[in-house]
Amino acid sequence: MSQSPNTSPKLPWKCRFLMNYVAYLVDMCRRPDFTVNRRLYKLFDFKSSPSKTPINGVTTSDIMVDASRNLWFRLFTPENGSGSDVSLPVIVYFHGGGFSFLSADSFPLDRLCKRFARELHAVIVSVNYRLAPEHRFPCQQEDGIDVLNFIDTTNIEGFPACANFKHCFIAGDSAGGSLAHQVTLGAIQNNFQKVKIIGLLAIQPLLGGEERTESEIRLHKSTLMPMERTDWMWKAFLPEGSNRDHPAANVFGPNAIDISGLNFPATVVIVGGLDTLQDWQKRYYEGLKKSGKEAYKIEYPNAVHSFYGHPELPESSMLIEELADLVEDTPLVSLFEDMAIYSKLGCGRGRCRREKDDGDEEADPP
């Protein structure tokens, strides 16, 4: 698939304004010594309260896991999942924010997870993991695994009866997509009783390495993910003294953890053609395949980083359609049957280019 030379996407003014606002806010609050001005950031981190009354068809509640480290999750339940005769998939979700910003109750994340719950017809567990640099890796991985253990072993008051724990996905966007991999890596070595992880959804995962890739250089003026900003994020997140070839950043790099013998679940990697990180995301997909794992890649050539958070963008709606097919709790349908490997603007569900096992590509019939 040829790479579009476009580096300056045409975006609606609202999207462009919000992306520039987020970038300015992050840069204003991150310090040269790799710490965050939390007091300043809290002034702009607008929160959404949980609501037992449905908002846009979704109820929300906050459930504490460990108060000593403020580990909790926000539960999103769609109205159509209120009956005990309904069975809905469970998505354990890790938010983005460069490992150092946002939380499960931040307004944009609350809005995104409401949309996922409503349109994917799924129960969403949005994990409020500890942030860097106050808490460096592997704290976030430990938080995610502890939430899974809590769900697996605890009779949680308020958890909907419709939740099908045997149809559970780990998912995340950006930094959360990276954490989703790390949490899955730890979780598959646990013997869960209720929870069965059947898939990993990595939405534009924040990955990296010491090498500078072609997309990082070509798109170095990206609004949200220029190299200078991602370098800062890795410095704040990784253990002291580590470089970007740490396995939490460069998953299949020189210090990689061998997953070939592990029961790693089928993984979908979402890639944007105008995302600085796209080369690392493609290497992640290729690394999974080389390790003998079931992996799929959906690529939106005109998508910038965080496109999924802007419902007005056509690629955002296309992604929702793809994910809705994937997470559908229908036992008669294989999870990744007829999986579309590439998506592109103007090519709707069932009409996307597909990648065959031998590496050739073919187009679906109209």
mmCIF file of C-alpha atoms in Angstrom, residues 22-353:
data_model
loop_
_atom_site.group_PDB
_atom_site.id
_atom_site.type_symbol
_atom_site.label_atom_id
_atom_site.label_comp_id
_atom_site.label_asym_id
_atom_site.label_seq_id
_atom_site.Cartn_x
_atom_site.Cartn_y
_atom_site.Cartn_z
ATOM 1 C CA VAL A 22 -4.438 19.866 23.851
ATOM 2 C CA ALA A 23 -0.896 20.159 22.477
ATOM 3 C CA TYR A 24 -0.467 23.638 23.970
ATOM 4 C CA LEU A 25 -1.826 22.521 27.347
ATOM 5 C CA VAL A 26 0.463 19.487 27.522
ATOM 6 C CA ASP A 27 3.514 21.539 26.582
ATOM 7 C CA MET A 28 2.607 24.205 29.114
ATOM 8 C CA CYS A 29 2.351 21.663 31.947
ATOM 9 C CA ARG A 30 5.342 19.416 31.238
ATOM 10 C CA ARG A 31 8.645 20.589 32.637
ATOM 11 C CA PRO A 32 12.199 20.168 31.260
ATOM 12 C CA ASP A 33 13.081 17.936 34.237
ATOM 13 C CA PHE A 34 10.406 15.452 33.105
ATOM 14 C CA THR A 35 7.897 16.334 35.817
ATOM 15 C CA VAL A 36 4.365 17.687 35.406
ATOM 16 C CA ASN A 37 2.885 20.874 36.847
ATOM 17 C CA ARG A 38 -0.163 19.106 38.281
ATOM 18 C CA ARG A 39 -1.618 22.214 39.885
ATOM 19 C CA LEU A 40 -1.708 24.016 36.552
ATOM 20 C CA TYR A 41 -2.959 20.980 34.648
ATOM 21 C CA LYS A 42 -5.880 20.411 37.029
ATOM 22 C CA LEU A 43 -7.219 23.861 36.116
ATOM 23 C CA PHE A 44 -7.848 22.609 32.571
ATOM 24 C CA ASP A 45 -8.611 18.926 33.176
ATOM 25 C CA PHE A 46 -12.391 19.148 33.228
ATOM 26 C CA LYS A 47 -14.130 16.215 34.919
ATOM 27 C CA SER A 48 -17.367 14.331 34.303
ATOM 28 C CA SER A 49 -19.264 12.897 37.247
ATOM 29 C CA PRO A 50 -20.723 9.369 37.173
ATOM 30 C CA SER A 51 -24.445 9.157 36.559
ATOM 31 C CA LYS A 52 -26.967 6.415 37.356
ATOM 32 C CA THR A 53 -29.379 8.295 35.124
ATOM 33 C CA PRO A 54 -28.585 7.426 31.492
ATOM 34 C CA ILE A 55 -26.731 10.115 29.559
ATOM 35 C CA ASN A 56 -26.883 9.532 25.818
ATOM 36 C CA GLY A 57 -28.070 6.007 26.556
ATOM 37 C CA VAL A 58 -25.280 5.065 28.983
ATOM 38 C CA THR A 59 -25.141 4.862 32.797
ATOM 39 C CA THR A 60 -21.844 5.271 34.651
ATOM 40 C CA SER A 61 -20.487 4.437 38.087
ATOM 41 C CA ASP A 62 -17.063 4.534 39.753
ATOM 42 C CA ILE A 63 -15.776 1.415 41.510
ATOM 43 C CA MET A 64 -12.788 1.545 43.870
ATOM 44 C CA VAL A 65 -10.203 -1.239 43.668
ATOM 45 C CA ASP A 66 -7.459 0.042 46.002
ATOM 46 C CA ALA A 67 -7.918 3.371 47.767
ATOM 47 C CA SER A 68 -4.293 3.437 48.975
ATOM 48 C CA ARG A 69 -3.139 4.131 45.414
ATOM 49 C CA ASN A 70 -6.374 5.630 44.084
ATOM 50 C CA LEU A 71 -6.895 2.681 41.764
ATOM 51 C CA TRP A 72 -10.456 2.608 40.482
ATOM 52 C CA PHE A 73 -12.382 2.229 37.267
ATOM 53 C CA ARG A 74 -15.390 3.877 35.663
ATOM 54 C CA LEU A 75 -18.052 1.433 34.537
ATOM 55 C CA PHE A 76 -20.089 2.282 31.415
ATOM 56 C CA THR A 77 -23.270 0.284 30.787
ATOM 57 C CA PRO A 78 -25.496 0.863 27.741
ATOM 58 C CA GLU A 79 -29.232 1.007 28.381
ATOM 59 C CA ASN A 80 -29.808 -2.003 26.135
ATOM 60 C CA GLY A 81 -27.702 -4.041 28.548
ATOM 61 C CA SER A 82 -29.824 -3.525 31.638
ATOM 62 C CA GLY A 83 -31.663 -6.848 31.377
ATOM 63 C CA SER A 84 -30.302 -10.113 32.758
ATOM 64 C CA ASP A 85 -31.319 -11.884 29.523
ATOM 65 C CA VAL A 86 -28.853 -9.764 27.542
ATOM 66 C CA SER A 87 -25.202 -10.754 27.049
ATOM 67 C CA LEU A 88 -22.713 -8.000 26.259
ATOM 68 C CA PRO A 89 -18.935 -8.167 25.765
ATOM 69 C CA VAL A 90 -16.652 -6.528 28.322
ATOM 70 C CA ILE A 91 -13.909 -4.129 27.204
ATOM 71 C CA VAL A 92 -11.249 -3.252 29.773
ATOM 72 C CA TYR A 93 -10.014 0.103 28.496
ATOM 73 C CA PHE A 94 -6.812 2.090 29.047
ATOM 74 C CA HIS A 95 -6.927 5.761 28.171
ATOM 75 C CA GLY A 96 -4.333 7.783 26.301
ATOM 76 C CA GLY A 97 -2.585 10.912 27.505
ATOM 77 C CA GLY A 98 1.102 10.167 27.077
ATOM 78 C CA PHE A 99 1.208 8.110 30.315
ATOM 79 C CA SER A 100 1.206 11.400 32.279
ATOM 80 C CA PHE A 101 -2.106 13.118 31.580
ATOM 81 C CA LEU A 102 -5.880 12.524 31.767
ATOM 82 C CA SER A 103 -7.867 10.125 33.924
ATOM 83 C CA ALA A 104 -10.924 7.911 33.617
ATOM 84 C CA ASP A 105 -13.213 10.799 34.623
ATOM 85 C CA SER A 106 -11.647 13.419 32.322
ATOM 86 C CA PHE A 107 -14.363 14.840 30.085
ATOM 87 C CA PRO A 108 -12.980 13.700 26.687
ATOM 88 C CA LEU A 109 -12.308 10.171 27.948
ATOM 89 C CA ASP A 110 -15.725 9.914 29.590
ATOM 90 C CA ARG A 111 -17.338 11.032 26.334
ATOM 91 C CA LEU A 112 -15.295 8.552 24.275
ATOM 92 C CA CYS A 113 -16.142 5.597 26.516
ATOM 93 C CA LYS A 114 -19.840 6.524 26.507
ATOM 94 C CA ARG A 115 -19.721 6.377 22.737
ATOM 95 C CA PHE A 116 -17.956 3.016 22.798
ATOM 96 C CA ALA A 117 -20.510 1.566 25.233
ATOM 97 C CA ARG A 118 -23.473 2.888 23.255
ATOM 98 C CA GLU A 119 -22.306 2.108 19.721
ATOM 99 C CA LEU A 120 -20.311 -1.060 20.344
ATOM 100 C CA HIS A 121 -23.045 -2.435 22.643
ATOM 101 C CA ALA A 122 -20.441 -3.335 25.235
ATOM 102 C CA VAL A 123 -19.743 -2.886 28.936
ATOM 103 C CA ILE A 124 -16.685 -0.639 29.265
ATOM 104 C CA VAL A 125 -14.314 -0.788 32.242
ATOM 105 C CA SER A 126 -12.177 2.369 32.002
ATOM 106 C CA VAL A 127 -9.127 1.948 34.261
ATOM 107 C CA ASN A 128 -7.848 4.918 36.247
ATOM 108 C CA TYR A 129 -4.218 3.821 36.390
ATOM 109 C CA ARG A 130 -1.411 5.756 38.114
ATOM 110 C CA LEU A 131 0.346 8.417 36.062
ATOM 111 C CA ALA A 132 3.994 9.078 35.282
ATOM 112 C CA PRO A 133 6.426 10.491 36.259
ATOM 113 C CA GLU A 134 5.230 10.116 39.870
ATOM 114 C CA HIS A 135 4.677 6.441 39.092
ATOM 115 C CA ARG A 136 6.869 4.926 36.419
ATOM 116 C CA PHE A 137 6.487 1.658 34.543
ATOM 117 C CA PRO A 138 5.594 -1.072 35.536
ATOM 118 C CA CYS A 139 3.119 0.603 37.949
ATOM 119 C CA GLN A 140 0.556 1.047 35.167
ATOM 120 C CA GLN A 141 0.858 -2.588 34.081
ATOM 121 C CA GLU A 142 0.411 -3.715 37.692
ATOM 122 C CA ASP A 143 -2.691 -1.512 38.043
ATOM 123 C CA GLY A 144 -4.272 -3.040 34.949
ATOM 124 C CA ILE A 145 -3.601 -6.616 36.046
ATOM 125 C CA ASP A 146 -4.935 -5.848 39.532
ATOM 126 C CA VAL A 147 -8.176 -4.489 38.043
ATOM 127 C CA LEU A 148 -8.579 -7.720 36.051
ATOM 128 C CA ASN A 149 -7.937 -9.782 39.183
ATOM 129 C CA PHE A 150 -10.465 -7.656 41.092
ATOM 130 C CA ILE A 151 -13.123 -8.224 38.442
ATOM 131 C CA ASP A 152 -12.322 -11.923 38.342
ATOM 132 C CA THR A 153 -12.503 -12.556 42.087
ATOM 133 C CA THR A 154 -14.958 -9.973 43.430
ATOM 134 C CA ASN A 155 -18.733 -9.960 43.401
ATOM 135 C CA ILE A 156 -18.966 -6.299 42.431
ATOM 136 C CA GLU A 157 -22.106 -4.497 43.497
ATOM 137 C CA GLY A 158 -23.546 -2.619 40.562
ATOM 138 C CA PHE A 159 -21.748 -4.615 37.867
ATOM 139 C CA PRO A 160 -24.391 -5.381 35.212
ATOM 140 C CA ALA A 161 -25.697 -8.918 34.966
ATOM 141 C CA CYS A 162 -25.402 -8.659 31.185
ATOM 142 C CA ALA A 163 -21.588 -8.557 31.280
ATOM 143 C CA ASN A 164 -20.119 -11.614 29.574
ATOM 144 C CA PHE A 165 -16.712 -12.076 31.209
ATOM 145 C CA LYS A 166 -15.931 -14.922 28.805
ATOM 146 C CA HIS A 167 -16.013 -12.383 25.971
ATOM 147 C CA CYS A 168 -13.497 -9.894 27.310
ATOM 148 C CA PHE A 169 -11.210 -7.562 25.386
ATOM 149 C CA ILE A 170 -8.241 -5.499 26.517
ATOM 150 C CA ALA A 171 -8.164 -2.204 24.643
ATOM 151 C CA GLY A 172 -6.564 1.208 24.698
ATOM 152 C CA ASP A 173 -5.727 4.255 22.645
ATOM 153 C CA SER A 174 -2.317 5.919 22.194
ATOM 154 C CA ALA A 175 -0.401 5.453 25.483
ATOM 155 C CA GLY A 176 -3.309 3.261 26.587
ATOM 156 C CA GLY A 177 -2.805 1.090 23.506
ATOM 157 C CA SER A 178 0.777 0.484 24.617
ATOM 158 C CA LEU A 179 -0.415 -0.306 28.150
ATOM 159 C CA ALA A 180 -3.060 -2.660 26.763
ATOM 160 C CA HIS A 181 -0.260 -4.798 25.317
ATOM 161 C CA GLN A 182 1.704 -4.780 28.571
ATOM 162 C CA VAL A 183 -1.357 -5.622 30.667
ATOM 163 C CA THR A 184 -2.308 -8.434 28.303
ATOM 164 C CA LEU A 185 1.240 -9.769 28.483
ATOM 165 C CA GLY A 186 0.964 -9.999 32.275
ATOM 166 C CA ALA A 187 -2.662 -11.102 32.368
ATOM 167 C CA ILE A 188 -2.299 -14.161 30.132
ATOM 168 C CA GLN A 189 0.040 -15.651 32.726
ATOM 169 C CA ASN A 190 -2.740 -15.499 35.358
ATOM 170 C CA ASN A 191 -5.287 -18.248 35.858
ATOM 171 C CA PHE A 192 -8.519 -16.274 35.784
ATOM 172 C CA GLN A 193 -11.730 -18.043 36.746
ATOM 173 C CA LYS A 194 -14.405 -15.737 35.322
ATOM 174 C CA VAL A 195 -12.491 -13.577 32.862
ATOM 175 C CA LYS A 196 -11.450 -14.881 29.460
ATOM 176 C CA ILE A 197 -9.436 -12.469 27.307
ATOM 177 C CA ILE A 198 -10.246 -13.168 23.670
ATOM 178 C CA GLY A 199 -8.812 -10.098 21.967
ATOM 179 C CA LEU A 200 -6.569 -7.048 22.176
ATOM 180 C CA LEU A 201 -7.570 -3.789 20.483
ATOM 181 C CA ALA A 202 -4.576 -1.448 20.113
ATOM 182 C CA ILE A 203 -5.799 1.903 18.773
ATOM 183 C CA GLN A 204 -2.832 3.920 17.480
ATOM 184 C CA PRO A 205 -0.590 2.610 20.280
ATOM 185 C CA LEU A 206 2.222 4.868 21.507
ATOM 186 C CA LEU A 207 5.323 2.788 20.729
ATOM 187 C CA GLY A 208 8.899 3.780 20.032
ATOM 188 C CA GLY A 209 12.587 3.016 20.019
ATOM 189 C CA GLU A 210 16.012 4.591 19.752
ATOM 190 C CA GLU A 211 15.860 4.495 15.967
ATOM 191 C CA ARG A 212 14.222 7.373 14.135
ATOM 192 C CA THR A 213 11.687 6.028 11.661
ATOM 193 C CA GLU A 214 10.680 7.492 8.330
ATOM 194 C CA SER A 215 7.241 8.573 9.561
ATOM 195 C CA GLU A 216 8.707 10.269 12.653
ATOM 196 C CA ILE A 217 11.010 12.332 10.449
ATOM 197 C CA ARG A 218 8.478 13.079 7.714
ATOM 198 C CA LEU A 219 5.712 14.056 10.152
ATOM 199 C CA HIS A 220 7.941 15.745 12.735
ATOM 200 C CA LYS A 221 5.663 18.804 12.762
ATOM 201 C CA SER A 222 2.670 16.742 13.841
ATOM 202 C CA THR A 223 0.384 18.652 16.195
ATOM 203 C CA LEU A 224 -0.005 15.927 18.821
ATOM 204 C CA MET A 225 2.946 13.556 18.481
ATOM 205 C CA PRO A 226 6.147 15.266 17.324
ATOM 206 C CA MET A 227 9.350 13.461 18.273
ATOM 207 C CA GLU A 228 10.317 15.999 20.925
ATOM 208 C CA ARG A 229 7.066 15.436 22.805
ATOM 209 C CA THR A 230 7.127 11.634 22.572
ATOM 210 C CA ASP A 231 10.770 11.629 23.705
ATOM 211 C CA TRP A 232 9.682 13.545 26.814
ATOM 212 C CA MET A 233 6.867 11.056 27.440
ATOM 213 C CA TRP A 234 9.225 8.088 27.334
ATOM 214 C CA LYS A 235 11.691 9.832 29.658
ATOM 215 C CA ALA A 236 8.890 10.461 32.166
ATOM 216 C CA PHE A 237 7.383 6.978 31.875
ATOM 217 C CA LEU A 238 10.189 4.423 31.589
ATOM 218 C CA PRO A 239 12.236 3.283 34.608
ATOM 219 C CA GLU A 240 15.110 5.591 35.541
ATOM 220 C CA GLY A 241 18.140 5.012 33.341
ATOM 221 C CA SER A 242 16.190 3.292 30.543
ATOM 222 C CA ASN A 243 16.255 4.314 26.920
ATOM 223 C CA ARG A 244 13.554 3.927 24.279
ATOM 224 C CA ASP A 245 14.635 0.373 23.482
ATOM 225 C CA HIS A 246 13.133 -0.732 26.790
ATOM 226 C CA PRO A 247 10.568 -3.483 26.000
ATOM 227 C CA ALA A 248 7.740 -1.288 27.296
ATOM 228 C CA ALA A 249 8.468 1.080 24.386
ATOM 229 C CA ASN A 250 10.129 -1.013 21.686
ATOM 230 C CA VAL A 251 8.036 -4.139 22.128
ATOM 231 C CA PHE A 252 9.847 -6.175 19.461
ATOM 232 C CA GLY A 253 13.195 -4.398 19.701
ATOM 233 C CA PRO A 254 16.612 -5.619 20.863
ATOM 234 C CA ASN A 255 15.400 -6.172 24.446
ATOM 235 C CA ALA A 256 12.068 -7.707 23.502
ATOM 236 C CA ILE A 257 10.200 -10.268 25.579
ATOM 237 C CA ASP A 258 9.715 -13.440 23.528
ATOM 238 C CA ILE A 259 5.960 -14.077 23.257
ATOM 239 C CA SER A 260 6.166 -16.901 20.710
ATOM 240 C CA GLY A 261 5.436 -19.520 23.372
ATOM 241 C CA LEU A 262 2.705 -17.533 25.117
ATOM 242 C CA ASN A 263 -1.040 -17.805 24.559
ATOM 243 C CA PHE A 264 -1.314 -14.217 23.348
ATOM 244 C CA PRO A 265 -4.819 -13.311 22.096
ATOM 245 C CA ALA A 266 -5.772 -12.191 18.602
ATOM 246 C CA THR A 267 -4.768 -8.550 18.206
ATOM 247 C CA VAL A 268 -6.080 -5.711 16.049
ATOM 248 C CA VAL A 269 -3.769 -2.753 15.440
ATOM 249 C CA ILE A 270 -5.313 0.536 14.301
ATOM 250 C CA VAL A 271 -2.966 2.730 12.247
ATOM 251 C CA GLY A 272 -3.359 6.283 10.954
ATOM 252 C CA GLY A 273 -1.572 7.276 7.763
ATOM 253 C CA LEU A 274 -0.824 10.762 9.131
ATOM 254 C CA ASP A 275 0.280 9.576 12.567
ATOM 255 C CA THR A 276 3.932 10.108 13.467
ATOM 256 C CA LEU A 277 3.895 6.721 15.216
ATOM 257 C CA GLN A 278 2.609 4.673 12.294
ATOM 258 C CA ASP A 279 5.928 2.953 11.503
ATOM 259 C CA TRP A 280 6.204 1.674 15.080
ATOM 260 C CA GLN A 281 2.604 0.506 14.980
ATOM 261 C CA LYS A 282 3.239 -1.419 11.755
ATOM 262 C CA ARG A 283 6.358 -2.992 13.273
ATOM 263 C CA TYR A 284 4.246 -4.048 16.241
ATOM 264 C CA TYR A 285 1.791 -5.779 13.924
ATOM 265 C CA GLU A 286 4.647 -7.418 12.008
ATOM 266 C CA GLY A 287 6.295 -8.519 15.273
ATOM 267 C CA LEU A 288 3.091 -10.233 16.371
ATOM 268 C CA LYS A 289 2.867 -12.076 13.060
ATOM 269 C CA LYS A 290 6.520 -13.151 13.217
ATOM 270 C CA SER A 291 5.889 -14.456 16.733
ATOM 271 C CA GLY A 292 3.176 -16.698 15.330
ATOM 272 C CA LYS A 293 0.261 -14.697 16.754
ATOM 273 C CA GLU A 294 -3.067 -13.881 15.144
ATOM 274 C CA ALA A 295 -2.818 -10.215 14.230
ATOM 275 C CA TYR A 296 -4.724 -7.821 11.995
ATOM 276 C CA LYS A 297 -4.066 -4.277 10.889
ATOM 277 C CA ILE A 298 -6.663 -1.656 9.988
ATOM 278 C CA GLU A 299 -5.161 1.395 8.350
ATOM 279 C CA TYR A 300 -6.833 4.733 7.665
ATOM 280 C CA PRO A 301 -4.502 6.632 5.292
ATOM 281 C CA ASN A 302 -5.971 10.080 6.016
ATOM 282 C CA ALA A 303 -6.206 9.690 9.806
ATOM 283 C CA VAL A 304 -4.186 11.780 12.262
ATOM 284 C CA HIS A 305 -3.330 10.713 15.794
ATOM 285 C CA SER A 306 -6.431 10.665 18.048
ATOM 286 C CA PHE A 307 -8.890 10.796 15.136
ATOM 287 C CA TYR A 308 -11.154 8.381 17.035
ATOM 288 C CA GLY A 309 -11.931 11.109 19.589
ATOM 289 C CA HIS A 310 -13.602 13.325 16.986
ATOM 290 C CA PRO A 311 -16.985 11.904 15.910
ATOM 291 C CA GLU A 312 -17.259 14.426 13.066
ATOM 292 C CA LEU A 313 -14.353 12.780 11.224
ATOM 293 C CA PRO A 314 -15.478 10.044 8.790
ATOM 294 C CA GLU A 315 -12.644 7.725 9.873
ATOM 295 C CA SER A 316 -13.967 7.857 13.431
ATOM 296 C CA SER A 317 -17.329 6.447 12.348
ATOM 297 C CA MET A 318 -15.605 3.831 10.193
ATOM 298 C CA LEU A 319 -13.579 2.687 13.186
ATOM 299 C CA ILE A 320 -16.716 2.345 15.305
ATOM 300 C CA GLU A 321 -18.255 0.130 12.613
ATOM 301 C CA GLU A 322 -15.152 -2.069 12.466
ATOM 302 C CA LEU A 323 -14.946 -2.408 16.252
ATOM 303 C CA ALA A 324 -18.665 -3.124 16.548
ATOM 304 C CA ASP A 325 -18.246 -6.106 14.228
ATOM 305 C CA LEU A 326 -15.222 -7.339 16.147
ATOM 306 C CA VAL A 327 -16.609 -7.239 19.663
ATOM 307 C CA GLU A 328 -20.099 -8.524 18.827
ATOM 308 C CA ASP A 329 -21.004 -11.205 21.343
ATOM 309 C CA THR A 330 -22.324 -13.769 18.876
ATOM 310 C CA PRO A 331 -21.048 -17.313 19.497
ATOM 311 C CA LEU A 332 -22.000 -18.488 16.007
ATOM 312 C CA VAL A 333 -19.665 -15.976 14.388
ATOM 313 C CA SER A 334 -15.868 -16.271 14.599
ATOM 314 C CA LEU A 335 -14.363 -13.229 16.329
ATOM 315 C CA PHE A 336 -12.210 -12.202 13.404
ATOM 316 C CA GLU A 337 -14.133 -13.824 10.555
ATOM 317 C CA ASP A 338 -13.853 -11.791 7.367
ATOM 318 C CA MET A 339 -11.680 -9.277 9.193
ATOM 319 C CA ALA A 340 -10.961 -6.204 7.055
ATOM 320 C CA ILE A 341 -7.218 -5.616 7.161
ATOM 321 C CA TYR A 342 -7.084 -2.240 5.516
ATOM 322 C CA SER A 343 -9.756 0.463 5.673
ATOM 323 C CA LYS A 344 -9.706 3.628 3.702
ATOM 324 C CA LEU A 345 -11.944 6.622 3.196
ATOM 325 C CA GLY A 346 -14.789 5.783 0.852
ATOM 326 C CA CYS A 347 -14.514 2.037 1.466
ATOM 327 C CA GLY A 348 -17.198 0.966 3.883
ATOM 328 C CA ARG A 349 -17.613 -2.160 5.938
ATOM 329 C CA GLY A 350 -17.037 -5.278 3.840
ATOM 330 C CA ARG A 351 -15.433 -3.338 0.983
ATOM 331 C CA CYS A 352 -11.894 -2.877 2.262
ATOM 332 C CA ARG A 353 -8.637 -4.204 0.906
#
